[in-house]
XYZ file of C-alpha atoms in Angstrom:
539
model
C 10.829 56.268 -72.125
C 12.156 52.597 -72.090
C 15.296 53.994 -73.026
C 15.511 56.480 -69.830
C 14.656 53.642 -67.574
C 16.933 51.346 -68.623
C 19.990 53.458 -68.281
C 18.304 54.979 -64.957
C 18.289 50.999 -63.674
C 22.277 50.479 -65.104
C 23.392 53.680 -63.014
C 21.124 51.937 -59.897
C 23.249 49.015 -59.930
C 26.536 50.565 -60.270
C 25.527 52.760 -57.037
C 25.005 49.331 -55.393
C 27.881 47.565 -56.440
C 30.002 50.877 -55.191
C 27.977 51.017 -51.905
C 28.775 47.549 -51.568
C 32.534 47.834 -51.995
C 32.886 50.880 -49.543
C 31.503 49.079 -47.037
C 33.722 45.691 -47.788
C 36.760 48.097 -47.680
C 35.488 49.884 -44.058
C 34.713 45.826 -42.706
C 38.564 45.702 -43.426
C 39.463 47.904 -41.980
C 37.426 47.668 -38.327
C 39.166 43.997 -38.737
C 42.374 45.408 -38.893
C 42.041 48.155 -36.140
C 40.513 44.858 -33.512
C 42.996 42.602 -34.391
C 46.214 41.738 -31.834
C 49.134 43.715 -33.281
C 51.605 40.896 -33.728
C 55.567 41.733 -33.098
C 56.856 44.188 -35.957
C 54.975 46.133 -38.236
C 51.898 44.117 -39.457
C 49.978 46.336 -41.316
C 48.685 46.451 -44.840
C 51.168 49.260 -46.839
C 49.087 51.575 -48.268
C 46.566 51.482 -45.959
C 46.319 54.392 -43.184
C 43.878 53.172 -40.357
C 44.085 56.177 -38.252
C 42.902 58.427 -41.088
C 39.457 56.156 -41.372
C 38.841 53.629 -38.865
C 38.582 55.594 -35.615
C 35.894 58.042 -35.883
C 33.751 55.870 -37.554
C 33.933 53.470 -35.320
C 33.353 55.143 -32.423
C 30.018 56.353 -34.231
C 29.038 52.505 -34.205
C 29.901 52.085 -30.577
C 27.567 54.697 -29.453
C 24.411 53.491 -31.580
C 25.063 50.585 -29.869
C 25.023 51.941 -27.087
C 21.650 53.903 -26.694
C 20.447 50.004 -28.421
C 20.981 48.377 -25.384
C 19.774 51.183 -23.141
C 16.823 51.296 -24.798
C 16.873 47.376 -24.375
C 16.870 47.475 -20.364
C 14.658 50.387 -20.501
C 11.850 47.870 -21.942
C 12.902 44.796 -20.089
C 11.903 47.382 -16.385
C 8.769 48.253 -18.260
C 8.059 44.159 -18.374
C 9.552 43.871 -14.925
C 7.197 46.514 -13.591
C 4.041 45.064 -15.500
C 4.438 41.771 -14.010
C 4.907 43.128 -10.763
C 1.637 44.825 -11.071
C 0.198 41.972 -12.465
C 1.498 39.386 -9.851
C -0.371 42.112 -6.998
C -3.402 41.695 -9.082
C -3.541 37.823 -8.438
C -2.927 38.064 -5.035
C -5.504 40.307 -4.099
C -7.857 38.156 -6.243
C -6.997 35.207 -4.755
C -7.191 36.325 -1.219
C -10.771 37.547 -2.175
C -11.251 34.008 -3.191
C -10.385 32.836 -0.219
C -12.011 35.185 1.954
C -15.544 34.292 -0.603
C -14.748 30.696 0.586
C -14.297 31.277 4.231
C -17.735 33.227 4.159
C -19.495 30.337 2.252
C -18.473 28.146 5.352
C -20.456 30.340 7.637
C -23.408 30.720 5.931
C -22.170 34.088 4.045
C -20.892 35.830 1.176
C -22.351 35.983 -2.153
C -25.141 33.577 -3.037
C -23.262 32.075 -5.872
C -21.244 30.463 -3.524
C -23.818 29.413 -1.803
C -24.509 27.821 -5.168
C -21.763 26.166 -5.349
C -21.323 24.804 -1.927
C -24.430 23.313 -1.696
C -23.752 21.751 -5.739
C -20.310 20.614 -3.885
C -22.755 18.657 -1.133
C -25.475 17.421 -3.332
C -22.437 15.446 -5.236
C -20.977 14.066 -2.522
C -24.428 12.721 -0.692
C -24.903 11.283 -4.773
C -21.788 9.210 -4.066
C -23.040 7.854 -0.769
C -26.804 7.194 -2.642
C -24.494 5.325 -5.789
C -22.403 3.502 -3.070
C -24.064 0.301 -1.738
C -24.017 2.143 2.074
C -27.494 2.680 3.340
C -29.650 0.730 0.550
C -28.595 -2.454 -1.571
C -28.020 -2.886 -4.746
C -28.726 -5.477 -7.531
C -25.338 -7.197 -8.264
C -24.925 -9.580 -11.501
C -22.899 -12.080 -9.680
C -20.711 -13.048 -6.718
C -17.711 -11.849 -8.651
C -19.012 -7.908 -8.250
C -19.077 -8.384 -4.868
C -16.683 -5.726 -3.011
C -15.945 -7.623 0.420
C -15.583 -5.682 3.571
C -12.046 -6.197 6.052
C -12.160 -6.594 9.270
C -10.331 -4.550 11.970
C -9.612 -3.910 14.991
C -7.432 -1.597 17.139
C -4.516 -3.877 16.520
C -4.972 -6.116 13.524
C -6.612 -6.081 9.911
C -8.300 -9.392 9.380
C -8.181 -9.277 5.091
C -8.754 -11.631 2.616
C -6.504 -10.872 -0.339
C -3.874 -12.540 1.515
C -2.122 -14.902 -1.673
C 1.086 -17.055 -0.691
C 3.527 -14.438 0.711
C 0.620 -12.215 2.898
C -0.809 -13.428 6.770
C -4.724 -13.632 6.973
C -4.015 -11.020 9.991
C -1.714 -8.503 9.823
C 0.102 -7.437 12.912
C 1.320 -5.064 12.744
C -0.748 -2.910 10.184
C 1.101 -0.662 7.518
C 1.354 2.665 8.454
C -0.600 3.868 5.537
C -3.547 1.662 6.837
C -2.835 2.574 10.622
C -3.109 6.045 9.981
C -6.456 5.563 7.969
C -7.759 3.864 10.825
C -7.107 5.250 13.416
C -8.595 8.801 11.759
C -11.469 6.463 11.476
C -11.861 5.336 14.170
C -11.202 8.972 15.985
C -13.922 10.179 13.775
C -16.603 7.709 15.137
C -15.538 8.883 18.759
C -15.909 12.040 17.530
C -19.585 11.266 16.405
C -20.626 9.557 19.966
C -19.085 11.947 22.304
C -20.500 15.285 20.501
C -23.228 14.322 18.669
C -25.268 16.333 16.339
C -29.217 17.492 17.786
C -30.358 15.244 14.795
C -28.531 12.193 16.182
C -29.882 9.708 18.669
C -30.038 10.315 22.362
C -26.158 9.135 23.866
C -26.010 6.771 26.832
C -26.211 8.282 30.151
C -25.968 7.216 33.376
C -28.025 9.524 36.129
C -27.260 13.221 34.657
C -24.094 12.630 33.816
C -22.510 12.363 30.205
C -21.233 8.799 29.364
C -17.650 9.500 27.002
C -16.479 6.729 24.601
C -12.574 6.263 24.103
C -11.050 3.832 21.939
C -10.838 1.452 24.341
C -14.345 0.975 23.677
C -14.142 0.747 19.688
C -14.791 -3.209 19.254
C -14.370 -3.644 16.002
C -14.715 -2.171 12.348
C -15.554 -3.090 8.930
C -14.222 -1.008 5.573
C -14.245 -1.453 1.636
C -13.580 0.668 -1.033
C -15.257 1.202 -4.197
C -13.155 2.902 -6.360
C -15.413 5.014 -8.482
C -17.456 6.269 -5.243
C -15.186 6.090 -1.853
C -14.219 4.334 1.331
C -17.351 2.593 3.664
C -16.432 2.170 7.394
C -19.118 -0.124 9.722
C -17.810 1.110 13.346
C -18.741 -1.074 16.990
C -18.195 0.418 20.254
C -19.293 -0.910 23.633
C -19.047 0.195 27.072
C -18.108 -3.189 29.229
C -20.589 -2.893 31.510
C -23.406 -1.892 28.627
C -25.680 -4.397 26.595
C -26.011 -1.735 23.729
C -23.591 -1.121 21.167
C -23.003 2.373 19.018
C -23.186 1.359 15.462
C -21.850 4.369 13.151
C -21.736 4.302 9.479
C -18.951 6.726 7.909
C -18.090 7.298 4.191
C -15.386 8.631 2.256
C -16.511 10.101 -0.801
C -12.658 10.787 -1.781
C -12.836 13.839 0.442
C -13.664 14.409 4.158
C -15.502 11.397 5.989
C -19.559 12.161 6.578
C -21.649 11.027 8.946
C -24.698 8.382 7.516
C -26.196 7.511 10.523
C -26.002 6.707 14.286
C -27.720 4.142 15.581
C -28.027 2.142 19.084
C -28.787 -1.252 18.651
C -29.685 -3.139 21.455
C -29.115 -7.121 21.470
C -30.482 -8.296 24.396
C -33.515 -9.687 23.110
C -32.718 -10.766 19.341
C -32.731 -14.677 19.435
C -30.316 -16.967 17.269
C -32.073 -20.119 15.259
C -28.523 -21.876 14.790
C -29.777 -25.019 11.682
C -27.273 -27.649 11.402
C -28.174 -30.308 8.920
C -26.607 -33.704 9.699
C -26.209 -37.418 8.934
C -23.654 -39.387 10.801
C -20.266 -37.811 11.854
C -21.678 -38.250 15.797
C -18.574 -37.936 16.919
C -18.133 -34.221 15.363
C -21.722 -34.003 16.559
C -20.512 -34.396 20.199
C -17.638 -31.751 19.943
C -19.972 -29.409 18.210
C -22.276 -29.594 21.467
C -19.851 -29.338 23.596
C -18.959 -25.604 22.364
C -22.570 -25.020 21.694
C -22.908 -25.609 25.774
C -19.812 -23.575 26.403
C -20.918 -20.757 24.429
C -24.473 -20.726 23.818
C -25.773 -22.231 26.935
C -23.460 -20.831 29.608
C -22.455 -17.230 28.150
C -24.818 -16.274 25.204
C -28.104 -17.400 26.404
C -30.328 -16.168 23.139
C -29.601 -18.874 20.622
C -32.452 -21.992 19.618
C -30.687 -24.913 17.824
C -32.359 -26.869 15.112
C -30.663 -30.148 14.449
C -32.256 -31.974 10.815
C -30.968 -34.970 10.781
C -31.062 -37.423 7.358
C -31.597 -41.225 7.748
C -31.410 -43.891 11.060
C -28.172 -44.281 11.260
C -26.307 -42.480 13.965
C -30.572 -40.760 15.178
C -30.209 -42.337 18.727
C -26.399 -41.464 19.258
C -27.810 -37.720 18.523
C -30.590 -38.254 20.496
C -28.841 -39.238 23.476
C -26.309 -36.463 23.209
C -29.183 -33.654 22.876
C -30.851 -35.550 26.185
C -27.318 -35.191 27.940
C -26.795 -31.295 27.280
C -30.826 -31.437 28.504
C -29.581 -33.066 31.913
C -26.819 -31.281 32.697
C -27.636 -27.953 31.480
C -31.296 -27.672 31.770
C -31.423 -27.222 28.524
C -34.734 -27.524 26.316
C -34.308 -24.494 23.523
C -33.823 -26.895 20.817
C -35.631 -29.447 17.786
C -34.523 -32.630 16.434
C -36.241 -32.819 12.834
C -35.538 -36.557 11.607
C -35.856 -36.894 7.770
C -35.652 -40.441 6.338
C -34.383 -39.318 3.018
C -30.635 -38.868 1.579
C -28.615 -36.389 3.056
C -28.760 -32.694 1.193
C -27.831 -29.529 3.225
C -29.853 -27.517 1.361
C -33.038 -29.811 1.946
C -32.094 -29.404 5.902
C -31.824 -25.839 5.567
C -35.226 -25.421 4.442
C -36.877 -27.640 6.416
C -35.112 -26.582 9.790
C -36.454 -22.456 8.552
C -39.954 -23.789 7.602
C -40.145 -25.467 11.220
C -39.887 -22.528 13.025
C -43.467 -21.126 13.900
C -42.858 -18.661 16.365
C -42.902 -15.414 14.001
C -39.212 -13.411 12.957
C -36.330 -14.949 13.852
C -32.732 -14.399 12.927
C -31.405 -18.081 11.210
C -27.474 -19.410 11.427
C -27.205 -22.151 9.044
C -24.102 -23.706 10.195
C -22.098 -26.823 10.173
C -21.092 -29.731 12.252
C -17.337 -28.639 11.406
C -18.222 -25.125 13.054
C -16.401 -23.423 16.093
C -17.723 -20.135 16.714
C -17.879 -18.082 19.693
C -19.744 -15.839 21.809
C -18.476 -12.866 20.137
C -19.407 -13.867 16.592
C -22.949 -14.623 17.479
C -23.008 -10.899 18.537
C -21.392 -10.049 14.979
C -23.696 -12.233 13.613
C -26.827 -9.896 15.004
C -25.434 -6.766 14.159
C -25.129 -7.440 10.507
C -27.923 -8.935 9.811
C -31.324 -7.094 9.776
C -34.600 -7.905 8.061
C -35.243 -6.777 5.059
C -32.084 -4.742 4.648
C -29.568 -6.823 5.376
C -27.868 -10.454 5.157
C -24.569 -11.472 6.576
C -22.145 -13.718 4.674
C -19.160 -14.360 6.939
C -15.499 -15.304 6.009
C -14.950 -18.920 7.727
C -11.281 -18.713 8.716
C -10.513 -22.742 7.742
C -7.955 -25.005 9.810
C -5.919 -27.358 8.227
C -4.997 -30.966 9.281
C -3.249 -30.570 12.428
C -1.696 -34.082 11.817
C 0.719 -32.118 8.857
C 0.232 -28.202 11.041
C 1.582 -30.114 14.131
C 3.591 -32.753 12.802
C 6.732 -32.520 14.566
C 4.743 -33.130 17.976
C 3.499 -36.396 19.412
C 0.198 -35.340 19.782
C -1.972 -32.239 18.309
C -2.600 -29.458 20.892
C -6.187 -29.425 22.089
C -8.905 -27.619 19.672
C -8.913 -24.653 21.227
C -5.209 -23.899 21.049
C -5.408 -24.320 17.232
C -7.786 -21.382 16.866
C -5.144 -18.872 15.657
C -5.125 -17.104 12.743
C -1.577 -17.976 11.038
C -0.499 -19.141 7.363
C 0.494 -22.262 8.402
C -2.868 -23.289 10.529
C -5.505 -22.125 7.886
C -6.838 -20.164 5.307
C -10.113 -17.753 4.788
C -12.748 -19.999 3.246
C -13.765 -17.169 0.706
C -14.988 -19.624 -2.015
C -17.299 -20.985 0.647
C -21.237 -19.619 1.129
C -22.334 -22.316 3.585
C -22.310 -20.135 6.332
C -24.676 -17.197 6.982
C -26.582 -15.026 8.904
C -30.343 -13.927 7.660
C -33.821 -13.446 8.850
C -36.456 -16.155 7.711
C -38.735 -13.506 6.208
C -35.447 -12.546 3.825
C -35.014 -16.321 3.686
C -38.414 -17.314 2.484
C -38.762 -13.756 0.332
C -36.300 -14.951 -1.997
C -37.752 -18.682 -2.440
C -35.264 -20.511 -0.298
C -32.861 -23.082 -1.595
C -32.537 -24.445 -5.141
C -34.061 -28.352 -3.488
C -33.369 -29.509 -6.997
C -29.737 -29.243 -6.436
C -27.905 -32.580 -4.790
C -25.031 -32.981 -2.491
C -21.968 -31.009 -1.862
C -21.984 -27.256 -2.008
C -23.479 -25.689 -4.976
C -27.162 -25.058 -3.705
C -24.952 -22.752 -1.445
C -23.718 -20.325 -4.101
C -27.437 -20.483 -5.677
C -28.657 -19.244 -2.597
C -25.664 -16.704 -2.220
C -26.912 -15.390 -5.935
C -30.004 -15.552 -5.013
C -29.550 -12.439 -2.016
C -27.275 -10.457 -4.511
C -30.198 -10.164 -7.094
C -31.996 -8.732 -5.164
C -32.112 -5.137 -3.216
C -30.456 -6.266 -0.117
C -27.007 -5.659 1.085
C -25.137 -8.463 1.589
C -22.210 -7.905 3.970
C -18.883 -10.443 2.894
C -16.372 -9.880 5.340
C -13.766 -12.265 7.305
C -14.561 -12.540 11.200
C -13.014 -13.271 13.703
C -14.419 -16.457 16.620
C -15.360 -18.234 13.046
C -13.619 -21.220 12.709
C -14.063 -24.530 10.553
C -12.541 -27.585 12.287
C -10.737 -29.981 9.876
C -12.288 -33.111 8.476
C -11.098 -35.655 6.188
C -13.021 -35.273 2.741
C -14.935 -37.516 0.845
C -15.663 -36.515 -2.938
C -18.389 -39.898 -3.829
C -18.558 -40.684 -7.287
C -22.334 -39.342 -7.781
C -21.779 -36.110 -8.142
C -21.694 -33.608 -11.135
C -18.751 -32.720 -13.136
C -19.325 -29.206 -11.356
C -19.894 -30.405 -7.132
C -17.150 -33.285 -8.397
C -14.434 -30.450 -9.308
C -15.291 -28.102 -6.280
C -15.068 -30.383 -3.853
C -11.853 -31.798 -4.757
C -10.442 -27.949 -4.323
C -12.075 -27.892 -1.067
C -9.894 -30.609 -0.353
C -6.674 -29.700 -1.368
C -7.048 -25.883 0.006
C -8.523 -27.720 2.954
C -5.234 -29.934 3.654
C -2.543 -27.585 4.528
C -0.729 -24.754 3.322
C 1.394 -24.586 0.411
C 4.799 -24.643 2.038
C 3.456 -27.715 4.112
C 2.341 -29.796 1.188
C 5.618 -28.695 -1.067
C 7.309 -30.418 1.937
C 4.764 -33.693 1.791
C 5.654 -33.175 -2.182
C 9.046 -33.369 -1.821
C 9.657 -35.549 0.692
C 11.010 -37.855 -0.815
C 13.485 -35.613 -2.158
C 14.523 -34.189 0.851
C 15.195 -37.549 2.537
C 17.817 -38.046 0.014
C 19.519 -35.202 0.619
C 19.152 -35.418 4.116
C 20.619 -38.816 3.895
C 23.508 -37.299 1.907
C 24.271 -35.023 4.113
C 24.910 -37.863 6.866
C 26.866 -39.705 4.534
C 28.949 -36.573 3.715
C 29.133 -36.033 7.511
C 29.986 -39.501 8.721
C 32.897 -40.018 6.001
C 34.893 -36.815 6.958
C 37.891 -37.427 7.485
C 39.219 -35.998 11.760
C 41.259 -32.888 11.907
């Protein structure tokens, strides 16, 4: 048996080796038969191609043949399944979208119902996350998110660095478009409001319409992990009552939070100013304080705390003055023989009021405001809810602003808001709007803290502890006048160090003090120039 097999396996491989040759010698040959007959006889001798090359050939041609037939054949089979399946999607997808347009009306299949109403209950979790209706505990004033202003023609922003304006006029588009769809949408909400909102103006039977005329002015921030809040004013002229809609944008469509009318007329302004010399500033401050609050306003108390003797009877006699001439007796003169500390004045001028709520302005001497913030001023602050920390827009010294004339232009025609006249006061906290329940809630001011600015922040932490939301925004008819600065020697590292920034952001812009930098430098090369000038030689 081994011997059979092995000559069974030797005869194997000599029928390969002979099946291998043949087809060697047909390869040839097919070569031969393709190739380009070149000029004279080029063929092998010996070798007869018509007698084997033709036939089989031909054989070859047609198996490849029905190969590729069978080839498209499949590839229209694919073509056709695709086809079918491609139909398939469609019609699901259009069932989709019918399932979708049903959910919107209350129909279709209760699982979309599901869904729809899952879709909702997110999006009202994003408002409830977002610091919108109730406030939130905030670690410090660095978490704050600050609100911009707006209005129909200008963004009043904060993140304005060395090359941006405080205002910008005009907006981006991006940001026009945004607002203006916001600002549509709060029309939207007035003039066609839903049977849960409030009852709209009216006048006799007849349906009062807002336009955009009457949009005041707005207030937006964004949180990135929740959406876009929008605060929206609008006022008829001849009305007393404002329409106060809150909108968010839960990174989808904007929804309604609330509508609300609040009426102003009777919400009264304590406006505490703590003081100790600077009578002259004194007397400018009272003369706006009779120009707006006396004559236009007419809902504001003033509570002057004054520290030590010097300068009482010059603030005694201007108080008695506005008194005269204005009939004026809505105010209290609290004098405090003890060294000067804002936040001591604060607290006493809140304590001293006894006549139940009341909404508090701690302000400055420095301060211009006007009619129209004391408005802003009662519209973002409400008891128990909320506190308003306003963006001070701060002048520099007009001496360097308006150095190239004689004389500065008056005080009220250096109330603009340009790069080169001032700067939003956003590390300041001094001024701010909050009821004296809220006020003496959270314990007051720090009274162990001396002099210049910190007990402000402390009190500023103080509000973001707790469940309240504090509004940060830059306003417009805010203005702090400038003063000359004087950092004394007795305070901290800490008031030392802050101070001196206040006055160096407080002088003038940077452009303006490169030029007080350099000017030394640039007489030189303006005296160069002359030189250069003077010495050429006449055409």
């Amino acid at each position: 048996m081994p011997r059979k097999g092995s000559i069974l396996q030797a005869r194997a491989r000599w029928l390969l080796l002979g099946l291998a040759l043949v087809f060697s010698l047909m390869l040839l040959l097919y070569l031969l038969e393709c190739a380009p007959t070149p000029e004279g006889n080029g063929s092998l001798p010996g070798i007869s191609l018509e007698t084997h090359g033709k036939e089989y050939y031909q054989a070859l041609l047609q198996e490849q043949e029905e190969h590729y037939k069978n080839r498209a054949s499949s590839l229209k089979r694919q073509i056709a399944q695709l086809k079918q399946e491609l139909q398939e999607m469609s019609e699901k997808l259009r069932a989709a979208h019918e399932k979708k347009l049903a959910a919107a009306n209350g129909l279709g299949h209760p699982g979309t119902k599901e869904q729809s109403n899952d879709l909702l209950e997110f999006l009202h979790s994003q408002i409830d996350k977002a610091e919108v209706v109730v406030g939130a505990k905030i670690p410090s004033e660095y978490a704050v998110i600050p609100f911009e202003s707006f209005n129909t023609m200008k963004v009043y922003q904060l993140e304005m660095g060395l090359t941006r304006h405080p205002e910008e006029k005009p907006m981006r588009k991006d940001r026009r478009d945004e607002l203006v769809e916001v600002i549509e949408a709060g029309l939207d909400v007035i003039n066609n409001p839903d049977e849960e909102d409030e009852e709209q103006e009216t006048r006799g039977n007849d349906k009062v319409m807002y336009s955009e005329t009457d949009f005041v002015e707005g207030y937006y921030r964004t949180e990135r992990d929740k959406g876009s809040h929008y605060e929206l004013l609008y006022k008829k002229a001849d009305s007393g009552s404002y329409h106060h809609i809150t909108l968010f944008r839960p990174f989808g469509p904007l929804m309604k939070v609330k509508v609300e009318t609040k009426d102003l007329s009777k919400v009264i302004i304590n406006i505490i100013v703590p003081l100790s010399g600077r009578t002259d500033a004194f007397a400018q401050f009272m003369q706006n304080y009779r120009n707006v609050c006396i004559q236009q306003d007419k809902r504001t108390y003033l509570t002057v705390v004054y520290f030590g003797d010097e300068g009482l009877s010059e603030v005694k006699e201007i108080l008695s003055s506005i008194d005269s001439d204005s009939n004026f007796n809505n105010y209290t003169l609290i004098p405090l023989k003890e060294e000067f500390s804002r936040g001591r004045g604060l607290e006493v001028g809140a304590q001293a009021w006894d006549k139940g709520e009341v909404l508090l302005f701690f302000c400055d001497v420095d301060i211009y405001f006007t009619a129209g913030f004391l408005d802003t001023c009662r519209l973002n602050a409400q008891p128990g809810k909320k506190v308003f920390y306003p963006v001070v827009f701060s002048l520099y010294n007009p001496a360097i602003v308006y150095a190239n004339q004689e004389v500065p232009p008056p005080v009220e025609q250096q109330l603009v808001y340009k790069k080169d006249s001032g700067f939003w006061r956003d590390f300041g906290f001094g001024m701010t709007c909050q009821y004296r329940t809220d006020f003496l809630t959270i314990g007051g001011f720090d009274l162990e803290v001396r002099g210049w600015g910190v007990e402000d922040v402390h009190l500023y932490r103080k509000y973001l502890r707790e469940e309240l939301i504090v509004v940060r925004t830059p306003v417009t008819g805010l203005f702090h006048l400038w003063h000359e600065k004087h950092c004394v020697d007795e305070l901290t590292p800490e008031q030392y160090r802050m101070c001196i920034q206040s006055k160096a952001m407080n002088e003038a812009s940077h452009p303006h003090l490169g030029m007080l930098v350099f000017r030394d430098e640039i007489e030189a090369h303006l005296r160069k120039q002359a030189f250069r000038t003077n010495n050429e030689p006449e055409a």
